PDB file of C-alpha atoms in Angstrom:
ATOM      1  CA  UNK A   1       0.000   0.000   0.000  1.00  0.00           C
ATOM      2  CA  UNK A   2       1.171   3.508  -0.745  1.00  0.00           C
ATOM      3  CA  UNK A   3       0.276   7.131  -0.139  1.00  0.00           C
ATOM      4  CA  UNK A   4      -1.419   8.850  -3.065  1.00  0.00           C
ATOM      5  CA  UNK A   5      -2.619  12.416  -3.394  1.00  0.00           C
ATOM      6  CA  UNK A   6      -3.850  15.204  -5.623  1.00  0.00           C
ATOM      7  CA  UNK A   7      -3.608  18.955  -5.237  1.00  0.00           C
ATOM      8  CA  UNK A   8      -7.223  19.723  -6.106  1.00  0.00           C
ATOM      9  CA  UNK A   9      -6.727  23.498  -6.140  1.00  0.00           C
ATOM     10  CA  UNK A  10      -3.970  25.846  -5.091  1.00  0.00           C
ATOM     11  CA  UNK A  11      -3.608  29.591  -5.290  1.00  0.00           C
ATOM     12  CA  UNK A  12      -4.863  32.903  -4.006  1.00  0.00           C
ATOM     13  CA  UNK A  13      -8.462  32.073  -4.967  1.00  0.00           C
ATOM     14  CA  UNK A  14      -8.836  28.702  -3.277  1.00  0.00           C
ATOM     15  CA  UNK A  15      -6.983  25.695  -1.881  1.00  0.00           C
ATOM     16  CA  UNK A  16      -7.842  22.029  -1.411  1.00  0.00           C
ATOM     17  CA  UNK A  17      -5.718  18.882  -1.090  1.00  0.00           C
ATOM     18  CA  UNK A  18      -6.715  15.204  -1.206  1.00  0.00           C
ATOM     19  CA  UNK A  19      -4.647  12.363   0.242  1.00  0.00           C
ATOM     20  CA  UNK A  20      -5.394   8.705   0.840  1.00  0.00           C
ATOM     21  CA  UNK A  21      -3.686   5.779   2.504  1.00  0.00           C
ATOM     22  CA  UNK A  22      -5.519   2.483   2.308  1.00  0.00           C
ATOM     23  CA  UNK A  23      -9.041   3.009   3.609  1.00  0.00           C
ATOM     24  CA  UNK A  24      -8.252   6.467   4.977  1.00  0.00           C
ATOM     25  CA  UNK A  25      -9.165   9.350   2.672  1.00  0.00           C
ATOM     26  CA  UNK A  26      -8.729  12.951   3.786  1.00  0.00           C
ATOM     27  CA  UNK A  27      -9.481  16.375   2.371  1.00  0.00           C
ATOM     28  CA  UNK A  28      -7.291  19.214   3.623  1.00  0.00           C
ATOM     29  CA  UNK A  29      -9.108  22.554   3.311  1.00  0.00           C
ATOM     30  CA  UNK A  30     -11.939  23.346   0.932  1.00  0.00           C
ATOM     31  CA  UNK A  31     -11.362  26.867  -0.319  1.00  0.00           C
ATOM     32  CA  UNK A  32     -13.652  26.553  -3.334  1.00  0.00           C
ATOM     33  CA  UNK A  33     -17.413  26.199  -3.495  1.00  0.00           C
ATOM     34  CA  UNK A  34     -18.972  22.847  -2.714  1.00  0.00           C
ATOM     35  CA  UNK A  35     -19.865  22.331  -6.389  1.00  0.00           C
ATOM     36  CA  UNK A  36     -16.315  23.081  -7.482  1.00  0.00           C
ATOM     37  CA  UNK A  37     -14.872  20.619  -4.981  1.00  0.00           C
ATOM     38  CA  UNK A  38     -17.325  17.973  -6.180  1.00  0.00           C
ATOM     39  CA  UNK A  39     -16.107  18.540  -9.744  1.00  0.00           C
ATOM     40  CA  UNK A  40     -12.495  18.220  -8.622  1.00  0.00           C
ATOM     41  CA  UNK A  41     -13.251  14.870  -7.006  1.00  0.00           C
ATOM     42  CA  UNK A  42     -14.973  13.680 -10.178  1.00  0.00           C
ATOM     43  CA  UNK A  43     -11.936  14.755 -12.203  1.00  0.00           C
ATOM     44  CA  UNK A  44      -9.626  12.514 -10.159  1.00  0.00           C
ATOM     45  CA  UNK A  45     -12.110   9.635 -10.047  1.00  0.00           C
ATOM     46  CA  UNK A  46     -12.827   9.862  -6.316  1.00  0.00           C
ATOM     47  CA  UNK A  47     -16.048  10.148  -4.315  1.00  0.00           C
ATOM     48  CA  UNK A  48     -16.508  12.697  -1.547  1.00  0.00           C
ATOM     49  CA  UNK A  49     -18.835  10.275   0.225  1.00  0.00           C
ATOM     50  CA  UNK A  50     -15.815   8.045   0.900  1.00  0.00           C
ATOM     51  CA  UNK A  51     -13.937  10.742   2.829  1.00  0.00           C
ATOM     52  CA  UNK A  52     -12.796   9.991   6.358  1.00  0.00           C
ATOM     53  CA  UNK A  53     -12.893  13.689   7.190  1.00  0.00           C
ATOM     54  CA  UNK A  54     -11.728  17.234   6.471  1.00  0.00           C
ATOM     55  CA  UNK A  55      -8.627  18.787   8.017  1.00  0.00           C
ATOM     56  CA  UNK A  56      -8.463  22.583   8.275  1.00  0.00           C
ATOM     57  CA  UNK A  57      -5.193  24.525   8.254  1.00  0.00           C
ATOM     58  CA  UNK A  58      -6.575  27.982   9.126  1.00  0.00           C
ATOM     59  CA  UNK A  59      -9.642  30.163   8.817  1.00  0.00           C
ATOM     60  CA  UNK A  60      -8.863  32.285   5.730  1.00  0.00           C
ATOM     61  CA  UNK A  61     -11.633  32.128   3.131  1.00  0.00           C
ATOM     62  CA  UNK A  62      -9.422  30.619   0.421  1.00  0.00           C
ATOM     63  CA  UNK A  63      -9.126  27.561   2.679  1.00  0.00           C
ATOM     64  CA  UNK A  64     -12.621  27.196   4.174  1.00  0.00           C
ATOM     65  CA  UNK A  65     -15.141  28.491   1.627  1.00  0.00           C
ATOM     66  CA  UNK A  66     -16.736  25.110   0.896  1.00  0.00           C
ATOM     67  CA  UNK A  67     -16.189  23.337   4.205  1.00  0.00           C
ATOM     68  CA  UNK A  68     -19.597  23.958   5.753  1.00  0.00           C
ATOM     69  CA  UNK A  69     -21.491  22.908   2.633  1.00  0.00           C
ATOM     70  CA  UNK A  70     -19.482  19.693   2.200  1.00  0.00           C
ATOM     71  CA  UNK A  71     -19.650  18.790   5.890  1.00  0.00           C
ATOM     72  CA  UNK A  72     -23.437  19.158   5.944  1.00  0.00           C
ATOM     73  CA  UNK A  73     -24.074  17.525   2.583  1.00  0.00           C
ATOM     74  CA  UNK A  74     -21.914  14.459   3.261  1.00  0.00           C
ATOM     75  CA  UNK A  75     -22.001  14.411   7.067  1.00  0.00           C
ATOM     76  CA  UNK A  76     -18.218  14.736   7.285  1.00  0.00           C
ATOM     77  CA  UNK A  77     -16.193  15.239  10.465  1.00  0.00           C
ATOM     78  CA  UNK A  78     -13.982  18.346  10.589  1.00  0.00           C
ATOM     79  CA  UNK A  79     -10.626  18.432  12.370  1.00  0.00           C
ATOM     80  CA  UNK A  80      -8.836  21.599  13.442  1.00  0.00           C
ATOM     81  CA  UNK A  81      -7.504  23.336  16.528  1.00  0.00           C
ATOM     82  CA  UNK A  82      -9.687  25.178  19.024  1.00  0.00           C
ATOM     83  CA  UNK A  83      -8.668  28.713  18.056  1.00  0.00           C
ATOM     84  CA  UNK A  84      -9.311  28.032  14.383  1.00  0.00           C
ATOM     85  CA  UNK A  85     -12.676  26.479  15.263  1.00  0.00           C
ATOM     86  CA  UNK A  86     -13.663  29.651  17.107  1.00  0.00           C
ATOM     87  CA  UNK A  87     -12.718  31.881  14.164  1.00  0.00           C
ATOM     88  CA  UNK A  88     -14.133  29.588  11.505  1.00  0.00           C
ATOM     89  CA  UNK A  89     -17.552  28.679  12.892  1.00  0.00           C
ATOM     90  CA  UNK A  90     -19.280  32.015  12.105  1.00  0.00           C
ATOM     91  CA  UNK A  91     -18.069  31.693   8.513  1.00  0.00           C
ATOM     92  CA  UNK A  92     -19.050  28.106   7.671  1.00  0.00           C
ATOM     93  CA  UNK A  93     -22.574  27.898   9.046  1.00  0.00           C
ATOM     94  CA  UNK A  94     -24.034  25.291  11.326  1.00  0.00           C
ATOM     95  CA  UNK A  95     -22.270  21.980  11.880  1.00  0.00           C
ATOM     96  CA  UNK A  96     -23.396  19.434  14.438  1.00  0.00           C
ATOM     97  CA  UNK A  97     -21.434  18.719  17.581  1.00  0.00           C
ATOM     98  CA  UNK A  98     -20.560  15.204  16.426  1.00  0.00           C
ATOM     99  CA  UNK A  99     -18.824  16.682  13.355  1.00  0.00           C
ATOM    100  CA  UNK A 100     -16.405  18.789  15.414  1.00  0.00           C
ATOM    101  CA  UNK A 101     -13.052  17.258  16.325  1.00  0.00           C
ATOM    102  CA  UNK A 102     -10.100  19.011  17.931  1.00  0.00           C
ATOM    103  CA  UNK A 103      -6.660  18.493  16.420  1.00  0.00           C
ATOM    104  CA  UNK A 104      -4.191  20.897  17.959  1.00  0.00           C
ATOM    105  CA  UNK A 105      -0.990  22.181  16.375  1.00  0.00           C
ATOM    106  CA  UNK A 106       2.206  20.218  16.962  1.00  0.00           C
ATOM    107  CA  UNK A 107       0.366  16.977  17.657  1.00  0.00           C
ATOM    108  CA  UNK A 108      -0.062  13.655  15.853  1.00  0.00           C
ATOM    109  CA  UNK A 109      -3.535  12.372  15.016  1.00  0.00           C
ATOM    110  CA  UNK A 110      -3.925   8.802  13.788  1.00  0.00           C
ATOM    111  CA  UNK A 111      -6.489   7.848  11.154  1.00  0.00           C
ATOM    112  CA  UNK A 112      -6.313   4.080  10.756  1.00  0.00           C
ATOM    113  CA  UNK A 113      -2.692   3.416   9.806  1.00  0.00           C
ATOM    114  CA  UNK A 114      -2.116   6.989   8.601  1.00  0.00           C
ATOM    115  CA  UNK A 115      -0.378   9.320  11.041  1.00  0.00           C
ATOM    116  CA  UNK A 116      -0.964  13.029  10.488  1.00  0.00           C
ATOM    117  CA  UNK A 117       1.550  15.322  12.167  1.00  0.00           C
ATOM    118  CA  UNK A 118       0.524  18.973  12.516  1.00  0.00           C
ATOM    119  CA  UNK A 119       2.977  21.837  12.870  1.00  0.00           C
ATOM    120  CA  UNK A 120       2.563  25.549  13.516  1.00  0.00           C
ATOM    121  CA  UNK A 121       3.477  28.091  10.847  1.00  0.00           C
ATOM    122  CA  UNK A 122       3.967  31.844  10.918  1.00  0.00           C
ATOM    123  CA  UNK A 123       0.988  33.354   9.095  1.00  0.00           C
ATOM    124  CA  UNK A 124      -1.544  36.070   9.844  1.00  0.00           C
ATOM    125  CA  UNK A 125      -4.259  33.708  11.062  1.00  0.00           C
ATOM    126  CA  UNK A 126      -5.243  32.884  14.635  1.00  0.00           C
ATOM    127  CA  UNK A 127      -3.450  29.505  14.932  1.00  0.00           C
ATOM    128  CA  UNK A 128      -2.369  28.274  11.473  1.00  0.00           C
ATOM    129  CA  UNK A 129      -0.915  24.817  11.034  1.00  0.00           C
ATOM    130  CA  UNK A 130       0.010  22.457   8.232  1.00  0.00           C
ATOM    131  CA  UNK A 131       0.619  18.743   8.000  1.00  0.00           C
ATOM    132  CA  UNK A 132       3.040  15.911   7.382  1.00  0.00           C
ATOM    133  CA  UNK A 133       1.483  12.555   6.459  1.00  0.00           C
ATOM    134  CA  UNK A 134       3.245   9.347   7.511  1.00  0.00           C
ATOM    135  CA  UNK A 135       2.265   5.934   6.184  1.00  0.00           C
ATOM    136  CA  UNK A 136       4.152   2.710   5.495  1.00  0.00           C
ATOM    137  CA  UNK A 137       7.545   4.414   5.837  1.00  0.00           C
ATOM    138  CA  UNK A 138       6.391   7.106   3.391  1.00  0.00           C
ATOM    139  CA  UNK A 139       6.128  10.824   4.036  1.00  0.00           C
ATOM    140  CA  UNK A 140       4.268  13.664   2.298  1.00  0.00           C
ATOM    141  CA  UNK A 141       4.564  17.272   3.492  1.00  0.00           C
ATOM    142  CA  UNK A 142       1.995  20.002   2.816  1.00  0.00           C
ATOM    143  CA  UNK A 143       3.574  23.413   3.461  1.00  0.00           C
ATOM    144  CA  UNK A 144       1.997  26.702   2.352  1.00  0.00           C
ATOM    145  CA  UNK A 145       0.827  29.982   3.875  1.00  0.00           C
ATOM    146  CA  UNK A 146       3.878  30.873   5.912  1.00  0.00           C
ATOM    147  CA  UNK A 147       6.071  33.938   6.114  1.00  0.00           C
ATOM    148  CA  UNK A 148       9.280  31.994   6.661  1.00  0.00           C
ATOM    149  CA  UNK A 149      10.426  28.409   7.078  1.00  0.00           C
ATOM    150  CA  UNK A 150      11.812  28.005  10.588  1.00  0.00           C
ATOM    151  CA  UNK A 151      14.464  25.509  11.586  1.00  0.00           C
ATOM    152  CA  UNK A 152      11.815  23.638  13.549  1.00  0.00           C
ATOM    153  CA  UNK A 153       9.657  23.273  10.442  1.00  0.00           C
ATOM    154  CA  UNK A 154      12.632  22.175   8.347  1.00  0.00           C
ATOM    155  CA  UNK A 155      13.411  19.444  10.845  1.00  0.00           C
ATOM    156  CA  UNK A 156       9.783  18.299  10.843  1.00  0.00           C
ATOM    157  CA  UNK A 157       9.441  18.085   7.066  1.00  0.00           C
ATOM    158  CA  UNK A 158      12.929  17.088   5.922  1.00  0.00           C
ATOM    159  CA  UNK A 159      13.323  13.936   3.870  1.00  0.00           C
ATOM    160  CA  UNK A 160       9.750  13.725   2.601  1.00  0.00           C
ATOM    161  CA  UNK A 161       8.963  11.610  -0.449  1.00  0.00           C
ATOM    162  CA  UNK A 162       6.857  14.466  -1.841  1.00  0.00           C
ATOM    163  CA  UNK A 163       6.348  18.131  -1.056  1.00  0.00           C
ATOM    164  CA  UNK A 164       3.487  20.472  -1.789  1.00  0.00           C
ATOM    165  CA  UNK A 165       5.416  23.639  -1.075  1.00  0.00           C
ATOM    166  CA  UNK A 166       4.600  27.315  -1.282  1.00  0.00           C
ATOM    167  CA  UNK A 167       6.180  29.515  -3.944  1.00  0.00           C
ATOM    168  CA  UNK A 168       3.821  32.439  -3.604  1.00  0.00           C
ATOM    169  CA  UNK A 169       5.380  35.382  -5.378  1.00  0.00           C
ATOM    170  CA  UNK A 170       8.202  36.859  -7.349  1.00  0.00           C
ATOM    171  CA  UNK A 171       9.582  39.687  -5.223  1.00  0.00           C
ATOM    172  CA  UNK A 172      10.095  42.060  -8.153  1.00  0.00           C
ATOM    173  CA  UNK A 173       6.585  41.485  -9.487  1.00  0.00           C
ATOM    174  CA  UNK A 174       5.144  42.086  -6.032  1.00  0.00           C
ATOM    175  CA  UNK A 175       7.125  45.277  -5.488  1.00  0.00           C
ATOM    176  CA  UNK A 176       6.020  46.642  -8.876  1.00  0.00           C
ATOM    177  CA  UNK A 177       2.401  45.552  -8.454  1.00  0.00           C
ATOM    178  CA  UNK A 178      -0.675  47.723  -7.889  1.00  0.00           C
ATOM    179  CA  UNK A 179      -1.065  46.356  -4.352  1.00  0.00           C
ATOM    180  CA  UNK A 180      -1.147  48.953  -1.551  1.00  0.00           C
ATOM    181  CA  UNK A 181       2.092  49.203   0.390  1.00  0.00           C
ATOM    182  CA  UNK A 182       0.431  47.775   3.489  1.00  0.00           C
ATOM    183  CA  UNK A 183      -0.526  44.614   1.564  1.00  0.00           C
ATOM    184  CA  UNK A 184       2.968  44.284   0.135  1.00  0.00           C
ATOM    185  CA  UNK A 185       4.389  44.556   3.652  1.00  0.00           C
ATOM    186  CA  UNK A 186       1.999  41.870   4.862  1.00  0.00           C
ATOM    187  CA  UNK A 187       2.971  39.436   2.088  1.00  0.00           C
ATOM    188  CA  UNK A 188       6.698  40.082   2.506  1.00  0.00           C
ATOM    189  CA  UNK A 189       6.584  39.936   6.294  1.00  0.00           C
ATOM    190  CA  UNK A 190       7.230  37.032   8.637  1.00  0.00           C
ATOM    191  CA  UNK A 191       3.488  36.306   8.821  1.00  0.00           C
ATOM    192  CA  UNK A 192       2.846  36.482   5.090  1.00  0.00           C
ATOM    193  CA  UNK A 193       3.936  34.208   2.252  1.00  0.00           C
ATOM    194  CA  UNK A 194       7.310  32.972   1.022  1.00  0.00           C
ATOM    195  CA  UNK A 195       8.769  33.987  -2.329  1.00  0.00           C
ATOM    196  CA  UNK A 196      10.037  31.756  -5.124  1.00  0.00           C
ATOM    197  CA  UNK A 197      13.626  32.273  -4.017  1.00  0.00           C
ATOM    198  CA  UNK A 198      12.906  31.537  -0.360  1.00  0.00           C
ATOM    199  CA  UNK A 199      11.019  28.439  -1.421  1.00  0.00           C
ATOM    200  CA  UNK A 200      14.059  27.198  -3.327  1.00  0.00           C
ATOM    201  CA  UNK A 201      16.391  27.940  -0.436  1.00  0.00           C
ATOM    202  CA  UNK A 202      14.229  26.085   2.061  1.00  0.00           C
ATOM    203  CA  UNK A 203      13.743  23.117  -0.248  1.00  0.00           C
ATOM    204  CA  UNK A 204      17.490  22.876  -0.830  1.00  0.00           C
ATOM    205  CA  UNK A 205      17.956  22.252   2.894  1.00  0.00           C
ATOM    206  CA  UNK A 206      15.297  19.548   3.316  1.00  0.00           C
ATOM    207  CA  UNK A 207      15.376  17.504   0.107  1.00  0.00           C
ATOM    208  CA  UNK A 208      17.020  14.092   0.403  1.00  0.00           C
ATOM    209  CA  UNK A 209      17.531  11.130  -1.914  1.00  0.00           C
ATOM    210  CA  UNK A 210      14.081   9.942  -0.834  1.00  0.00           C
ATOM    211  CA  UNK A 211      12.378  12.972  -2.394  1.00  0.00           C
ATOM    212  CA  UNK A 212      10.493  11.946  -5.527  1.00  0.00           C
ATOM    213  CA  UNK A 213       8.433  14.998  -6.407  1.00  0.00           C
ATOM    214  CA  UNK A 214       7.891  18.670  -5.570  1.00  0.00           C
ATOM    215  CA  UNK A 215       4.718  20.609  -6.358  1.00  0.00           C
ATOM    216  CA  UNK A 216       4.963  24.399  -6.235  1.00  0.00           C
ATOM    217  CA  UNK A 217       1.823  25.697  -4.565  1.00  0.00           C
ATOM    218  CA  UNK A 218      -0.207  28.764  -3.596  1.00  0.00           C
ATOM    219  CA  UNK A 219       1.143  30.910  -6.442  1.00  0.00           C
ATOM    220  CA  UNK A 220      -0.128  34.472  -6.393  1.00  0.00           C
ATOM    221  CA  UNK A 221      -2.535  35.230  -9.231  1.00  0.00           C
ATOM    222  CA  UNK A 222      -1.085  38.724  -9.663  1.00  0.00           C
ATOM    223  CA  UNK A 223       2.554  38.398  -8.618  1.00  0.00           C
ATOM    224  CA  UNK A 224       3.781  35.100 -10.010  1.00  0.00           C
ATOM    225  CA  UNK A 225       3.608  32.768 -13.003  1.00  0.00           C
ATOM    226  CA  UNK A 226       4.023  29.010 -13.184  1.00  0.00           C
ATOM    227  CA  UNK A 227       7.023  29.171 -15.524  1.00  0.00           C
ATOM    228  CA  UNK A 228       8.682  31.861 -13.449  1.00  0.00           C
ATOM    229  CA  UNK A 229       8.152  29.970 -10.193  1.00  0.00           C
ATOM    230  CA  UNK A 230       9.612  26.774 -11.637  1.00  0.00           C
ATOM    231  CA  UNK A 231      12.562  28.601 -13.172  1.00  0.00           C
ATOM    232  CA  UNK A 232      13.351  30.551 -10.000  1.00  0.00           C
ATOM    233  CA  UNK A 233      13.108  27.573  -7.635  1.00  0.00           C
ATOM    234  CA  UNK A 234      15.011  25.333 -10.038  1.00  0.00           C
ATOM    235  CA  UNK A 235      17.822  27.880 -10.335  1.00  0.00           C
ATOM    236  CA  UNK A 236      18.291  27.964  -6.569  1.00  0.00           C
ATOM    237  CA  UNK A 237      18.280  24.169  -6.383  1.00  0.00           C
ATOM    238  CA  UNK A 238      20.719  23.743  -9.244  1.00  0.00           C
ATOM    239  CA  UNK A 239      23.096  26.255  -7.702  1.00  0.00           C
ATOM    240  CA  UNK A 240      23.215  23.852  -4.758  1.00  0.00           C
ATOM    241  CA  UNK A 241      23.722  20.786  -6.903  1.00  0.00           C
ATOM    242  CA  UNK A 242      20.132  19.526  -6.741  1.00  0.00           C
ATOM    243  CA  UNK A 243      18.319  18.373  -9.876  1.00  0.00           C
ATOM    244  CA  UNK A 244      14.693  17.409  -9.400  1.00  0.00           C
ATOM    245  CA  UNK A 245      11.600  17.908 -11.548  1.00  0.00           C
ATOM    246  CA  UNK A 246       9.184  20.561 -10.295  1.00  0.00           C
ATOM    247  CA  UNK A 247       5.433  20.259 -10.886  1.00  0.00           C
ATOM    248  CA  UNK A 248       2.747  22.910 -11.205  1.00  0.00           C
ATOM    249  CA  UNK A 249      -0.467  23.265  -9.251  1.00  0.00           C
ATOM    250  CA  UNK A 250      -3.485  25.190 -10.481  1.00  0.00           C
ATOM    251  CA  UNK A 251      -6.317  27.284  -8.969  1.00  0.00           C
ATOM    252  CA  UNK A 252      -9.068  25.274 -10.683  1.00  0.00           C
ATOM    253  CA  UNK A 253      -7.586  22.081 -12.183  1.00  0.00           C
ATOM    254  CA  UNK A 254      -6.506  19.194  -9.944  1.00  0.00           C
ATOM    255  CA  UNK A 255      -3.173  17.491 -10.416  1.00  0.00           C
ATOM    256  CA  UNK A 256      -3.227  13.861 -11.467  1.00  0.00           C
ATOM    257  CA  UNK A 257      -3.251  11.411  -8.575  1.00  0.00           C
ATOM    258  CA  UNK A 258       0.355  10.650  -7.681  1.00  0.00           C
ATOM    259  CA  UNK A 259       1.424   7.485  -5.888  1.00  0.00           C
ATOM    260  CA  UNK A 260       4.611   7.427  -3.854  1.00  0.00           C
ATOM    261  CA  UNK A 261       6.957   5.061  -5.674  1.00  0.00           C
ATOM    262  CA  UNK A 262       9.343   4.263  -2.835  1.00  0.00           C
ATOM    263  CA  UNK A 263      10.373   0.619  -3.150  1.00  0.00           C
ATOM    264  CA  UNK A 264      11.705   0.099   0.379  1.00  0.00           C
ATOM    265  CA  UNK A 265       8.417   0.673   2.172  1.00  0.00           C
ATOM    266  CA  UNK A 266       7.328  -1.665   4.930  1.00  0.00           C
ATOM    267  CA  UNK A 267       4.743  -4.221   3.800  1.00  0.00           C
TER     268      UNK A 267
END
């Protein structure tokens, strides 16, 4: 058995991530409408009714827009930390008490044989966290929406088989953009988003021989481009002697399901 996943949507307008391990099937965030998420599942040949639950990283609208609708329609449990619950509840509508589960930052929650490790990130939300998925000696790290990659985070996510990793903006494009200065400061700050170059630098410190694939995620609609992100991150990696294919994510089109190929997994 192996981990497999799809980045259903990624970008400034909405984010959603699907991962499965055996009988466990999880959705991380639902930042699109319920109908859009349903279409994404159809595109990858999966059924929302089979989901084990929804994990929530933080309460920003591009991560929670469709959560309430999906939870009510399919009676899905929702997992997030208490502070995020408090901020999110007024925005997602009514969910029943038996759908609410607490999963605090910097803890491990076990779903069947899948271990999900949460870790705090620096972002302008009340208690944002992202996840590392461990299964059968395999490891997938989901890392976006953070102003910088701390040493603690690097240690947590190093050596993953696959990364979904933020490359939010090109610094020059952002500085020349129409955004108000206050917004530019927010994005560039320690609680904002990381640039293409910072993404490459962080990845160069955590990639190992086990790493099979990197997806560049949460690209800014206005201040980045897929080709530019790939070129910028790849340049940083190559300068450090690392050659590895980089894959795009998209705001509306899911990536193909990818299965971890590691041959030395525990059977």
